[in-house]
Amino acid sequence: MARRSVMRYVDWTLRVDYSGSEPIYEIECMTCGESSAPVEDPGPPQDWALRHAGKTAHTGFRGLNTTFFRAEHADECEPSP
């Protein structure tokens, strides 16, 4: 008994996933490696960086922003307006 396979090639697209968490923001000190708490509002990490600079005179920071994505078949996506 012979087996047959049918292959279908599908285009994929990557979109921001708004169904879960909002983007997550964090700021890390480039001098000592300390970082703010990761939160969904960019304000508290910015405040943390300014307080940290005032206490330590460290002036270099890296912003870490996490956004969530979902891969979907291109033919299942709604067209962009």
CSV table of C-alpha atoms in Angstrom, one decimal:
chain,number,residue,atom,x,y,z
A,1,MET,CA,0.0,0.0,0.0
A,2,ALA,CA,1.5,3.3,-1.2
A,3,ARG,CA,1.3,6.4,1.0
A,4,ARG,CA,0.7,9.8,-0.6
A,5,SER,CA,1.5,13.2,0.9
A,6,VAL,CA,-0.2,16.4,-0.1
A,7,MET,CA,1.9,19.5,0.7
A,8,ARG,CA,0.4,23.0,0.8
A,9,TYR,CA,2.7,26.0,1.0
A,10,VAL,CA,1.3,28.9,2.9
A,11,ASP,CA,2.5,32.5,3.3
A,12,TRP,CA,2.8,33.6,6.9
A,13,THR,CA,2.7,37.0,8.4
A,14,LEU,CA,3.8,38.3,11.8
A,15,ARG,CA,1.5,40.7,13.7
A,16,VAL,CA,1.5,42.4,17.1
A,17,ASP,CA,-0.7,40.3,19.4
A,18,TYR,CA,-3.1,42.7,21.2
A,19,SER,CA,-5.0,39.8,22.9
A,20,GLY,CA,-2.6,39.4,25.8
A,21,SER,CA,-0.3,41.7,27.7
A,22,GLU,CA,0.5,45.3,26.7
A,23,PRO,CA,4.1,46.0,25.8
A,24,ILE,CA,6.4,45.6,28.8
A,25,TYR,CA,9.0,48.3,29.6
A,26,GLU,CA,12.2,48.1,31.6
A,27,ILE,CA,15.4,50.2,31.9
A,28,GLU,CA,18.8,48.9,32.7
A,29,CYS,CA,21.8,50.8,34.0
A,30,MET,CA,24.8,50.3,31.6
A,31,THR,CA,27.3,51.0,34.4
A,32,CYS,CA,26.2,48.6,37.2
A,33,GLY,CA,23.6,46.4,35.5
A,34,GLU,CA,20.8,47.2,37.9
A,35,SER,CA,17.3,47.6,36.3
A,36,SER,CA,13.9,48.8,37.0
A,37,ALA,CA,11.0,46.5,37.5
A,38,PRO,CA,9.3,45.3,34.2
A,39,VAL,CA,5.9,47.0,33.9
A,40,GLU,CA,3.3,47.8,31.3
A,41,ASP,CA,3.7,51.6,31.8
A,42,PRO,CA,6.9,53.3,30.6
A,43,GLY,CA,6.7,56.0,33.3
A,44,PRO,CA,7.9,54.1,36.3
A,45,PRO,CA,11.1,52.7,34.6
A,46,GLN,CA,11.9,56.3,33.4
A,47,ASP,CA,11.4,57.6,37.0
A,48,TRP,CA,13.7,54.7,38.3
A,49,ALA,CA,16.4,55.7,35.8
A,50,LEU,CA,16.4,59.3,36.9
A,51,ARG,CA,16.4,58.4,40.6
A,52,HIS,CA,19.3,55.9,40.0
A,53,ALA,CA,21.3,58.6,38.1
A,54,GLY,CA,20.7,61.0,41.0
A,55,LYS,CA,22.0,58.4,43.6
A,56,THR,CA,24.9,57.0,41.7
A,57,ALA,CA,25.9,59.5,38.9
A,58,HIS,CA,25.5,56.7,36.4
A,59,THR,CA,24.3,58.2,33.2
A,60,GLY,CA,24.0,55.4,30.6
A,61,PHE,CA,20.9,53.4,30.4
A,62,ARG,CA,19.3,50.8,28.0
A,63,GLY,CA,15.6,50.7,27.4
A,64,LEU,CA,14.2,47.1,27.1
A,65,ASN,CA,10.8,47.0,25.5
A,66,THR,CA,9.0,43.7,25.0
A,67,THR,CA,6.2,43.4,22.5
A,68,PHE,CA,4.3,40.2,21.8
A,69,PHE,CA,3.7,38.9,18.3
A,70,ARG,CA,1.7,36.1,16.7
A,71,ALA,CA,2.4,34.3,13.4
A,72,GLU,CA,-0.7,33.8,11.2
A,73,HIS,CA,-1.4,32.4,7.8
A,74,ALA,CA,-1.5,35.4,5.4
A,75,ASP,CA,-4.9,34.3,3.9
A,76,GLU,CA,-6.5,34.4,7.4
A,77,CYS,CA,-5.5,38.0,8.2
A,78,GLU,CA,-7.8,40.9,7.8
A,79,PRO,CA,-6.5,43.5,5.3
A,80,SER,CA,-5.0,46.6,6.9
A,81,PRO,CA,-7.2,49.7,6.6
